PDB file of C-alpha atoms in Angstrom:
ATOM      1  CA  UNK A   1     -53.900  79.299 -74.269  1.00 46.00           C
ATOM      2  CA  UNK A   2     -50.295  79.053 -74.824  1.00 50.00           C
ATOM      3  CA  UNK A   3     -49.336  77.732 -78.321  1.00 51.00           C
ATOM      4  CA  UNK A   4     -45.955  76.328 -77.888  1.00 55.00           C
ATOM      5  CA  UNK A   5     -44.959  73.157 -76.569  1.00 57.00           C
ATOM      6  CA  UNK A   6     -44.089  72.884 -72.808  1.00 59.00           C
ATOM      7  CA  UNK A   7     -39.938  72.245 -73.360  1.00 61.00           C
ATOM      8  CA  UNK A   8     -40.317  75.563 -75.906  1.00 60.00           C
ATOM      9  CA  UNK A   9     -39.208  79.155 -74.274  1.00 56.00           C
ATOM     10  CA  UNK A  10     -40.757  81.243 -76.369  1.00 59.00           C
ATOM     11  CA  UNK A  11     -44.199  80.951 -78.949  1.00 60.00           C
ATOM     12  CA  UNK A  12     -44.055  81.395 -82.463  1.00 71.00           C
ATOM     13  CA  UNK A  13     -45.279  84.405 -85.116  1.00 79.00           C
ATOM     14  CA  UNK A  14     -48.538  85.771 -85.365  1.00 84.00           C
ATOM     15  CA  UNK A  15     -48.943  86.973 -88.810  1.00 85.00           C
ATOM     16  CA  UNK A  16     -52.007  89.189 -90.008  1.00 89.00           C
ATOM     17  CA  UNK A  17     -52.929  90.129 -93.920  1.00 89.00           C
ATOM     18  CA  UNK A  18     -55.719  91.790 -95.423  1.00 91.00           C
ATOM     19  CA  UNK A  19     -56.406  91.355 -99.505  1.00 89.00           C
ATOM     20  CA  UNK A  20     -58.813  92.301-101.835  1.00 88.00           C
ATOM     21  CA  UNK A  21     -60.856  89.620-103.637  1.00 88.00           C
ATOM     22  CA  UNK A  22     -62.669  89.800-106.929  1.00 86.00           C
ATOM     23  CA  UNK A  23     -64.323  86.883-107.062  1.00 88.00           C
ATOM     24  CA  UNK A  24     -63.285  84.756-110.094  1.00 85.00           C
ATOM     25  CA  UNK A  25     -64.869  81.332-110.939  1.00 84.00           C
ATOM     26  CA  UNK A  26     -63.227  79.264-108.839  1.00 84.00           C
ATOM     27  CA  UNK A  27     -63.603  81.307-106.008  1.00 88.00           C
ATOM     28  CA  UNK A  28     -67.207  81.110-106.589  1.00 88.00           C
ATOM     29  CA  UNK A  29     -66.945  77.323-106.526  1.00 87.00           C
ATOM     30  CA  UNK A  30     -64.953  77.209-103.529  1.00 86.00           C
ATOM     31  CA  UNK A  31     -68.005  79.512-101.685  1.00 90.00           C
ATOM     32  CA  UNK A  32     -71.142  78.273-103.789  1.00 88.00           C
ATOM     33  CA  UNK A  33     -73.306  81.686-101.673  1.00 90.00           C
ATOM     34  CA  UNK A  34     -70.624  84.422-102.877  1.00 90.00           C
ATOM     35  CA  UNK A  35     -71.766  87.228-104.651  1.00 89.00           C
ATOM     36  CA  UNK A  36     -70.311  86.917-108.079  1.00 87.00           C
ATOM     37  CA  UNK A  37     -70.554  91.022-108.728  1.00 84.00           C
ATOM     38  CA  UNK A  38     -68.846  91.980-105.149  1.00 88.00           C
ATOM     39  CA  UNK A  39     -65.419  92.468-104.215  1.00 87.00           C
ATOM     40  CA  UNK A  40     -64.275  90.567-100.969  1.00 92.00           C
ATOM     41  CA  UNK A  41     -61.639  91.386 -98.129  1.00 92.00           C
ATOM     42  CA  UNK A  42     -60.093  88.493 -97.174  1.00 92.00           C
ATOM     43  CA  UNK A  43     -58.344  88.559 -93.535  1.00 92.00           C
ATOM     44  CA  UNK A  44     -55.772  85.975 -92.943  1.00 91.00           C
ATOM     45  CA  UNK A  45     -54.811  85.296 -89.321  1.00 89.00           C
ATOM     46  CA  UNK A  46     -51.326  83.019 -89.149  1.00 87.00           C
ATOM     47  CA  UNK A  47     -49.671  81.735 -86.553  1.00 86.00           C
ATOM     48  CA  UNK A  48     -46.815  79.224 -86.235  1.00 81.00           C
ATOM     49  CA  UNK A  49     -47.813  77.605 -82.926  1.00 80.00           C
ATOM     50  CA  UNK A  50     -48.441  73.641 -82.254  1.00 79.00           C
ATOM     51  CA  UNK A  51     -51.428  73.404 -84.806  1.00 82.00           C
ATOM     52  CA  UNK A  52     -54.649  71.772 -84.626  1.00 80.00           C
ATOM     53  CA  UNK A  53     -54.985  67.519 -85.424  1.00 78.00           C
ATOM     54  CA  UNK A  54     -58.129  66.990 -88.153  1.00 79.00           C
ATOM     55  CA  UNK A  55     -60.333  65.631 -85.847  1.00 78.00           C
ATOM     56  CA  UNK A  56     -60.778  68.918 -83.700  1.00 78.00           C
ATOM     57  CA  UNK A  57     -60.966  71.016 -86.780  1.00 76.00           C
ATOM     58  CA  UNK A  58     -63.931  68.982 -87.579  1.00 77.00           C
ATOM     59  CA  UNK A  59     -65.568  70.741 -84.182  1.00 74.00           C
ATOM     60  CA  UNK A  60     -63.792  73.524 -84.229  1.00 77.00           C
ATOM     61  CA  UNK A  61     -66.975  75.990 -85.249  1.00 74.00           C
ATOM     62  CA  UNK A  62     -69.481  73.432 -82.652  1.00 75.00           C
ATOM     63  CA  UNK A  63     -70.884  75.492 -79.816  1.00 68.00           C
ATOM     64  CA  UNK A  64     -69.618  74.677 -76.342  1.00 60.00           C
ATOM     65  CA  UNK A  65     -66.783  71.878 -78.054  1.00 63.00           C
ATOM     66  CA  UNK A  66     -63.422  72.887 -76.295  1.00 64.00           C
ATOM     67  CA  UNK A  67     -60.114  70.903 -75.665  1.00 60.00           C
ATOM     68  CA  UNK A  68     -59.929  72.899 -72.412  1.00 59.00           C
ATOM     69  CA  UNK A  69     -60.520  71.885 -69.249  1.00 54.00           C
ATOM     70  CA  UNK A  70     -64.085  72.969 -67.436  1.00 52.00           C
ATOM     71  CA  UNK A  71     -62.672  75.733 -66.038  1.00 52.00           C
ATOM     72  CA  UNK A  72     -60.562  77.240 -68.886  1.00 53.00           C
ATOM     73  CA  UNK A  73     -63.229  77.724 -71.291  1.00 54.00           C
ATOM     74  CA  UNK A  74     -66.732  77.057 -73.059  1.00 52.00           C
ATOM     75  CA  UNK A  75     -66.008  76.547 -76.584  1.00 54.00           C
ATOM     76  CA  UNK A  76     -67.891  79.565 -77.882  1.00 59.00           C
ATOM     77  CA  UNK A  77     -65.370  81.440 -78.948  1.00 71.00           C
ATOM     78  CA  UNK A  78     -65.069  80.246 -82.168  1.00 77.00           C
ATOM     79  CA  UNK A  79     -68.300  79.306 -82.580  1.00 79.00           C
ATOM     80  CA  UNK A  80     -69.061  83.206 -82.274  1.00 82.00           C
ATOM     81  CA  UNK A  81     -67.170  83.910 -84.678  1.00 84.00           C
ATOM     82  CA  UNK A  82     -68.532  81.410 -87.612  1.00 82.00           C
ATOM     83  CA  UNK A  83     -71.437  83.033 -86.536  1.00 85.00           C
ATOM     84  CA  UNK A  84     -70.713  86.884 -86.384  1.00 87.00           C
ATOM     85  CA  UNK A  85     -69.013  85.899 -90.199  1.00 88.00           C
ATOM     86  CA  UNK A  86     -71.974  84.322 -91.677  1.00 87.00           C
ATOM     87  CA  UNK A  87     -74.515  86.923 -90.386  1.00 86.00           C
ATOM     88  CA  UNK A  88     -72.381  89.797 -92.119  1.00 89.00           C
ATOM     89  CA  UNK A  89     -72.712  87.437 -95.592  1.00 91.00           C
ATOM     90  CA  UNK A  90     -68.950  86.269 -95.486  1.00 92.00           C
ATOM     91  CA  UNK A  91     -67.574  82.757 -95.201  1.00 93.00           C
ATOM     92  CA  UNK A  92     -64.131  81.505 -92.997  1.00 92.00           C
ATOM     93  CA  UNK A  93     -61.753  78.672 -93.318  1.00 89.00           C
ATOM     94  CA  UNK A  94     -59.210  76.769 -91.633  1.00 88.00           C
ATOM     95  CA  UNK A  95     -56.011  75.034 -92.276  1.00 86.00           C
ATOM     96  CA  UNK A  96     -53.636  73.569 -89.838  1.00 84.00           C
ATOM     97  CA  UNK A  97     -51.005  71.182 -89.256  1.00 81.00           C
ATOM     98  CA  UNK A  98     -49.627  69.688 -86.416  1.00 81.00           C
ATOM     99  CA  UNK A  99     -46.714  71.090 -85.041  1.00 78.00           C
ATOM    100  CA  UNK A 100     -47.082  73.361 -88.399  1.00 80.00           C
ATOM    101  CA  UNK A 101     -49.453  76.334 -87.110  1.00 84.00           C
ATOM    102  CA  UNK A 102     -52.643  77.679 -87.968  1.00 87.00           C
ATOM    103  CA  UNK A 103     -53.926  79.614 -90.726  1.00 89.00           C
ATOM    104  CA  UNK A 104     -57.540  80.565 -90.498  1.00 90.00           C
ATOM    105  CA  UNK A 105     -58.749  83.387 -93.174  1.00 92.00           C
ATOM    106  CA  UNK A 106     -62.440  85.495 -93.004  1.00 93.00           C
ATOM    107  CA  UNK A 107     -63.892  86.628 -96.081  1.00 94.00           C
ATOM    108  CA  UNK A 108     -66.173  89.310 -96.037  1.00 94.00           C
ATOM    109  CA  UNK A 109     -67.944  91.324 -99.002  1.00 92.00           C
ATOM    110  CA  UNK A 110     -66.707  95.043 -99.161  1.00 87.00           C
ATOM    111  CA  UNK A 111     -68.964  97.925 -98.904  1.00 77.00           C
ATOM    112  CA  UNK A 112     -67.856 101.800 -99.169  1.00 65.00           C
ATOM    113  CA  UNK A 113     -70.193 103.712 -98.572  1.00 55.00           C
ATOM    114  CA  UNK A 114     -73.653 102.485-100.308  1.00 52.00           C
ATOM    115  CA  UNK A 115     -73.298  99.432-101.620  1.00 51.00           C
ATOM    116  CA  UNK A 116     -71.231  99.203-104.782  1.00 54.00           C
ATOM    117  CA  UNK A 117     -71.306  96.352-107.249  1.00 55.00           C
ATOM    118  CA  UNK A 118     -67.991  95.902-109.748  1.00 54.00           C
ATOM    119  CA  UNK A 119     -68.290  96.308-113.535  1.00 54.00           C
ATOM    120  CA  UNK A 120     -68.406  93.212-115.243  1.00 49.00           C
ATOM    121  CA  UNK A 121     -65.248  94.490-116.948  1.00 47.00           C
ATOM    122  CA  UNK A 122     -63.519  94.662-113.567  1.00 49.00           C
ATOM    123  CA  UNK A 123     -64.316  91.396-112.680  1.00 48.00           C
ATOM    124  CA  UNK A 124     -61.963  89.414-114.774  1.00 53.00           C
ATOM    125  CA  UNK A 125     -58.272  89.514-114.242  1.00 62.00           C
ATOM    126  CA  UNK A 126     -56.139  89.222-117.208  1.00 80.00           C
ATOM    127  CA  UNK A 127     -54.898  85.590-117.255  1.00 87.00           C
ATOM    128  CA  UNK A 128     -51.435  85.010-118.860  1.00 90.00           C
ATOM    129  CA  UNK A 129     -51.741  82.084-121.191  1.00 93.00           C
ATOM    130  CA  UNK A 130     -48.542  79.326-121.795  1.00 93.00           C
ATOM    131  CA  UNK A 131     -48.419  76.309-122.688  1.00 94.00           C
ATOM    132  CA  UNK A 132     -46.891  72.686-121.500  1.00 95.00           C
ATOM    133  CA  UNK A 133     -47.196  69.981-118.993  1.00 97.00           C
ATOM    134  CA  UNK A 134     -47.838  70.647-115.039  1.00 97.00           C
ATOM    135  CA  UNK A 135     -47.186  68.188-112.794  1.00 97.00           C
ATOM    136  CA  UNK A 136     -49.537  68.700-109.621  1.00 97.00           C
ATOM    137  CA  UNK A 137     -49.159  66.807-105.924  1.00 97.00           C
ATOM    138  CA  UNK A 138     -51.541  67.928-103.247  1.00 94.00           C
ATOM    139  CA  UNK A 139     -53.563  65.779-101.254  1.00 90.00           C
ATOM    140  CA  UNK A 140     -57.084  67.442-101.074  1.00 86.00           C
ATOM    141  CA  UNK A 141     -58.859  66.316-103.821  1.00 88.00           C
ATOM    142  CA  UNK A 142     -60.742  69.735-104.112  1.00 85.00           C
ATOM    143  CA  UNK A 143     -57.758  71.790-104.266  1.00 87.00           C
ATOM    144  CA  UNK A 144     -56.584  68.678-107.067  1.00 92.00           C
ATOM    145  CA  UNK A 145     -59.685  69.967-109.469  1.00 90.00           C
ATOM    146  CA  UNK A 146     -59.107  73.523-109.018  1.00 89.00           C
ATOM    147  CA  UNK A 147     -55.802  73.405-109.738  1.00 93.00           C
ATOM    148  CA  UNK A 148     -55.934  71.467-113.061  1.00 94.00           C
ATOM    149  CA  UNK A 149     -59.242  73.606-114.050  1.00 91.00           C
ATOM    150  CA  UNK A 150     -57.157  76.441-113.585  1.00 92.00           C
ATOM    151  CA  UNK A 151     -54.185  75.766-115.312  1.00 95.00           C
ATOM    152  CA  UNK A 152     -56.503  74.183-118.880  1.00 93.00           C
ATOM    153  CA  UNK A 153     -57.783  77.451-118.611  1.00 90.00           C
ATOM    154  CA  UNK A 154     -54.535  78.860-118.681  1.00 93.00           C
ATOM    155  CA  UNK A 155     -53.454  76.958-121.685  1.00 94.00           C
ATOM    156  CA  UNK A 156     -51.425  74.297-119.473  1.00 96.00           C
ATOM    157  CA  UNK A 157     -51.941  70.585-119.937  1.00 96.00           C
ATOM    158  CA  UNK A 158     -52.134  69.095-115.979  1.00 96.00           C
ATOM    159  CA  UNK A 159     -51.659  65.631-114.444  1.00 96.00           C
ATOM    160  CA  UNK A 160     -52.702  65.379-110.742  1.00 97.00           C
ATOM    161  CA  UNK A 161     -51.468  63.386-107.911  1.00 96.00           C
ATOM    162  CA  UNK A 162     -52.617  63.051-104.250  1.00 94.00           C
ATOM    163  CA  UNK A 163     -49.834  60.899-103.055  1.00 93.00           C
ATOM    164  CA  UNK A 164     -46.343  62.247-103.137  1.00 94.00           C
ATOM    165  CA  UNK A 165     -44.665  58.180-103.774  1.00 95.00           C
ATOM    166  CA  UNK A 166     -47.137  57.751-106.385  1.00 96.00           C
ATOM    167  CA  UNK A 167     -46.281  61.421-108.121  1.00 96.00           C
ATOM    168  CA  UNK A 168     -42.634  60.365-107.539  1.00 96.00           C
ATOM    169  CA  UNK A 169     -43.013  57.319-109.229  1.00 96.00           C
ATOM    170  CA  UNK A 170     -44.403  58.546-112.166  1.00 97.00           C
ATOM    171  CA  UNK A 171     -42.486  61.453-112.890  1.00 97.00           C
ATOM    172  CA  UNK A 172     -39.346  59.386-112.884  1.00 95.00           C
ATOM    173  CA  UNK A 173     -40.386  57.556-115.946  1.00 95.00           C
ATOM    174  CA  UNK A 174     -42.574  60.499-117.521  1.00 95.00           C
ATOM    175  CA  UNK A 175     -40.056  63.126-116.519  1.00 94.00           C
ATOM    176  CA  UNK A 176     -39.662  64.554-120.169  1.00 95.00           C
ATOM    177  CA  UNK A 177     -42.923  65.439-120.774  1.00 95.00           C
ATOM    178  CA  UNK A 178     -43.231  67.585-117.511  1.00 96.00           C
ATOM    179  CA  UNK A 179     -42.209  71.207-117.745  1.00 96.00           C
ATOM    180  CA  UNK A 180     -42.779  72.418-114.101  1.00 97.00           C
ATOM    181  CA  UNK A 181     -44.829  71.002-110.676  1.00 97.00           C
ATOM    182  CA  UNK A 182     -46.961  72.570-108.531  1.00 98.00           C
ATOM    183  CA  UNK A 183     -45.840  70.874-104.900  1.00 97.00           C
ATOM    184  CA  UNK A 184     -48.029  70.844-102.137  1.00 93.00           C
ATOM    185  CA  UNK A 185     -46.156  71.901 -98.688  1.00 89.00           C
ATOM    186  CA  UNK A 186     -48.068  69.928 -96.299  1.00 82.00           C
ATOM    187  CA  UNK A 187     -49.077  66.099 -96.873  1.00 86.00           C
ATOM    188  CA  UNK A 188     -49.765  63.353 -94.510  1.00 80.00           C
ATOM    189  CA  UNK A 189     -47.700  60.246 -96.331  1.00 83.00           C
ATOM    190  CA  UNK A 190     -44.814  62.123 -97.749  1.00 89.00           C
ATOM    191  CA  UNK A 191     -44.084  66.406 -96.945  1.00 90.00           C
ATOM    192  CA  UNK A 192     -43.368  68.831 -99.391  1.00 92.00           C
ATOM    193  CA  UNK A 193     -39.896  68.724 -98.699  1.00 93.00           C
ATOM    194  CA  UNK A 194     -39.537  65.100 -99.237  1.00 95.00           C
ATOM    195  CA  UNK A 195     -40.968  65.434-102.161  1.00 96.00           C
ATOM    196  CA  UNK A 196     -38.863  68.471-103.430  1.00 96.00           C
ATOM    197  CA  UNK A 197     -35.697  66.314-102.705  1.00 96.00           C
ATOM    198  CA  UNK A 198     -36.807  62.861-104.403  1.00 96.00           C
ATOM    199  CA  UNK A 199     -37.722  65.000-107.516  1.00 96.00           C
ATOM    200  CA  UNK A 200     -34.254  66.976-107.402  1.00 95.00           C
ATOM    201  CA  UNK A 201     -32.793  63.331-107.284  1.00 96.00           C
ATOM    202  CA  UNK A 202     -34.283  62.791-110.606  1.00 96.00           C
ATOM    203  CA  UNK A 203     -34.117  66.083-112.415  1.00 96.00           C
ATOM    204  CA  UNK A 204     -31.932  68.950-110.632  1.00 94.00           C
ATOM    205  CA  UNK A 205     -33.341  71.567-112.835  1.00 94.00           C
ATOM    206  CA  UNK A 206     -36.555  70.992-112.268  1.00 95.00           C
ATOM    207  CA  UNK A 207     -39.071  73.889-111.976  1.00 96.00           C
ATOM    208  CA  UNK A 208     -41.066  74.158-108.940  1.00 97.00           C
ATOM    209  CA  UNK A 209     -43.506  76.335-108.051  1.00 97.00           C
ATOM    210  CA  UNK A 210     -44.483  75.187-103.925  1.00 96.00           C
ATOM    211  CA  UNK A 211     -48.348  75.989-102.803  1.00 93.00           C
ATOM    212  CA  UNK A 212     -49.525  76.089 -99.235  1.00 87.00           C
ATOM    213  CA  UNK A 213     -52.483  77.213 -97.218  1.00 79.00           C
ATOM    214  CA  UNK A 214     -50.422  78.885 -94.869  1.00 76.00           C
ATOM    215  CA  UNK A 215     -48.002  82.207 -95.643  1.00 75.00           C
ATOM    216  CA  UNK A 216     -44.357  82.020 -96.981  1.00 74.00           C
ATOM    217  CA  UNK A 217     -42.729  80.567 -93.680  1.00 74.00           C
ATOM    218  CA  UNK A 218     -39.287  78.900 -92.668  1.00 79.00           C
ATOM    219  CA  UNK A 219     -40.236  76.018 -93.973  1.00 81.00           C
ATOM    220  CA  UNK A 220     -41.229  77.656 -97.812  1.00 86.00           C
ATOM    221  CA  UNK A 221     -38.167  79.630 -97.506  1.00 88.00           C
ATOM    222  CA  UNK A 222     -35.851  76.541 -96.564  1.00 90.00           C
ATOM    223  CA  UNK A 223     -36.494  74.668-100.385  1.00 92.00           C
ATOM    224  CA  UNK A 224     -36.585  77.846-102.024  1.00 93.00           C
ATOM    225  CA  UNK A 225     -33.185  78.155-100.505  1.00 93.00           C
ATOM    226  CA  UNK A 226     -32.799  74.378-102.131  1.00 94.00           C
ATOM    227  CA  UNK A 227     -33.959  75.797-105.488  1.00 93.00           C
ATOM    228  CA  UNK A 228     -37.083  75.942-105.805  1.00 94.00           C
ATOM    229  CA  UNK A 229     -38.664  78.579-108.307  1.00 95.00           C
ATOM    230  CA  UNK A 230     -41.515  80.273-106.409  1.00 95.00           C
ATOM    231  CA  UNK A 231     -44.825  80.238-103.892  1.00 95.00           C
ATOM    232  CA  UNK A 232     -48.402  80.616-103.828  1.00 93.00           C
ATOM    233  CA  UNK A 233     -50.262  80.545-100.587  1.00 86.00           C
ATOM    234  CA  UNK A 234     -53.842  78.610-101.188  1.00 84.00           C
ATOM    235  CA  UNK A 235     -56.565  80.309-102.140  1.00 79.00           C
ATOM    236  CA  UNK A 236     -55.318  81.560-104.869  1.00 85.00           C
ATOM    237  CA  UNK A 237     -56.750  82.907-108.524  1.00 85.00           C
ATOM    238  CA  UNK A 238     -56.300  81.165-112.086  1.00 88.00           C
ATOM    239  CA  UNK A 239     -54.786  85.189-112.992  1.00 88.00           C
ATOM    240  CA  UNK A 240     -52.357  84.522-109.790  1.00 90.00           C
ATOM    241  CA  UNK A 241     -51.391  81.064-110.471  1.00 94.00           C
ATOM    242  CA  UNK A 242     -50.802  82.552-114.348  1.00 94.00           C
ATOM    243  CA  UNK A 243     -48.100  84.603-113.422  1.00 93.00           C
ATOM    244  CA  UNK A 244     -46.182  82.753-111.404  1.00 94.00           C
ATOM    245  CA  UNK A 245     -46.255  80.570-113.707  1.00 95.00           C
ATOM    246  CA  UNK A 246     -45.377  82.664-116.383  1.00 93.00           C
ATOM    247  CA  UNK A 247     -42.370  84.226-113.928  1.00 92.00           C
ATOM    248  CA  UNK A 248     -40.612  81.082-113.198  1.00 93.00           C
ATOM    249  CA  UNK A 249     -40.943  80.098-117.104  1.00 90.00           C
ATOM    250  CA  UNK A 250     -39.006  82.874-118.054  1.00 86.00           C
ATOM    251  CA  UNK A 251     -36.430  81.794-115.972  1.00 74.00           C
ATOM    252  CA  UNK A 252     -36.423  83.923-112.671  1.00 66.00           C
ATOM    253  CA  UNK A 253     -36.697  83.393-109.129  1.00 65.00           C
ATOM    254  CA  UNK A 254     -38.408  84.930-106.494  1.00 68.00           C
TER     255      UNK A 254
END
């Protein structure tokens, strides 16, 4: 399949990234049939082609479903691979947006040579802890709870939206009390960058730290360019989301 549109010349990036993953928490949350006491490797396949609308992602893993025609394919492909994933013990995701790209990541537990377990004193990272108020916008309720879990733990006080307007409307008369926001790149009524310009309307030196599922593309790089104070691709740690935190309150930039 070519993923580009038909008046485009030439396809997008294909970007590939393997990390480590102690499981933390919410990680375990997230994947409810994780080992707690194994590290993971978690491989991130990227692209920036035409993306995938929600209602085929709901198939997407569904043996013989395919948006090709009879002859093109059979809709196994990946089908087989939900399957080869879950019979080594590891989960997968997916995360797309239309005319964004794709971003689906495999997670599976790490074994050198016999199986190996981590110390319970390697499992937990060593959270920074800060203090004031974090304004969060993202539209997937899960990601909502995560995020403000994560940040009490980190000492933060949090206050979630899942509607940019709404977030916008709020902030303009609570804008005081907010020290930083964690913006969501990709949301149906309102996009990150929408967002990122209505709040610099209000407050120009406001601190904002931008979250997406997918890597740190043009689109990250184009209101980071505007200002913005960092990025943290989704899934990430409460120890992760602690130091960036803790970076862009002590003034720097990435």
């Amino acid at each position: 399949t070519i993923m580009r549109d038909e008046n485009e010349k030439e396809g997008g990036r294909l970007h590939f990234e393997v990390e480590e993953i102690i499981p933390d928490d919410f990680f375990l949350k997230q994947f409810t049939d994780a080992d707690p006491l194994k590290r993971y490797a978690a491989i991130t396949v990227s692209d920036t082609g035409v993306g995938i609308d929600e209602e085929t992602q709901k198939h997407i893993f569904e043996p013989f479903f395919t948006t090709k025609t009879k002859d093109e394919g059979t809709g196994l492909g990946m089908a087989m691979v939900y399957s080869i994933v879950n019979k080594h013990a590891g989960f997968i995701t997916i995360k797309s947006d239309v005319g964004t790209g794709t971003t689906i990541t495999i997670y599976l537990p790490l074994i050198e040579g016999k199986e190996e377990y981590i110390k319970e004193s390697e499992h937990k990272e060593t959270i920074r802890f800060g203090s004031g108020k974090i304004l969060v916008i993202d539209d997937e309720q899960f990601m909502l709870s995560i995020a403000d879990e994560m940040l009490r733990l980190c000492g933060y006080e949090s206050i979630t939206f899942d509607n940019g307007r709404e977030a916008l409307d709020w902030y303009l008369k609570e804008k005081d009390s907010v020290d930083a926001v964690l913006l969501d790149m990709a949301m149906p009524e309102m996009s990150g960058l929408e967002v990122y310009e209505e709040l610099l309307k209000i407050n120009e030196d406001i601190k904002v730290l931008l979250t997406s599922g997918f890597p740190q593309n043009k689109n990250v790089q184009r209101i980071m360019n505007m200002g913005a104070n960092g990025f943290i691709q989704k899934p990430y740690s409460a120890f992760k989301l602690s130091e960036k935190l803790h970076f862009i309150f002590e003034d720097k930039k990435e």
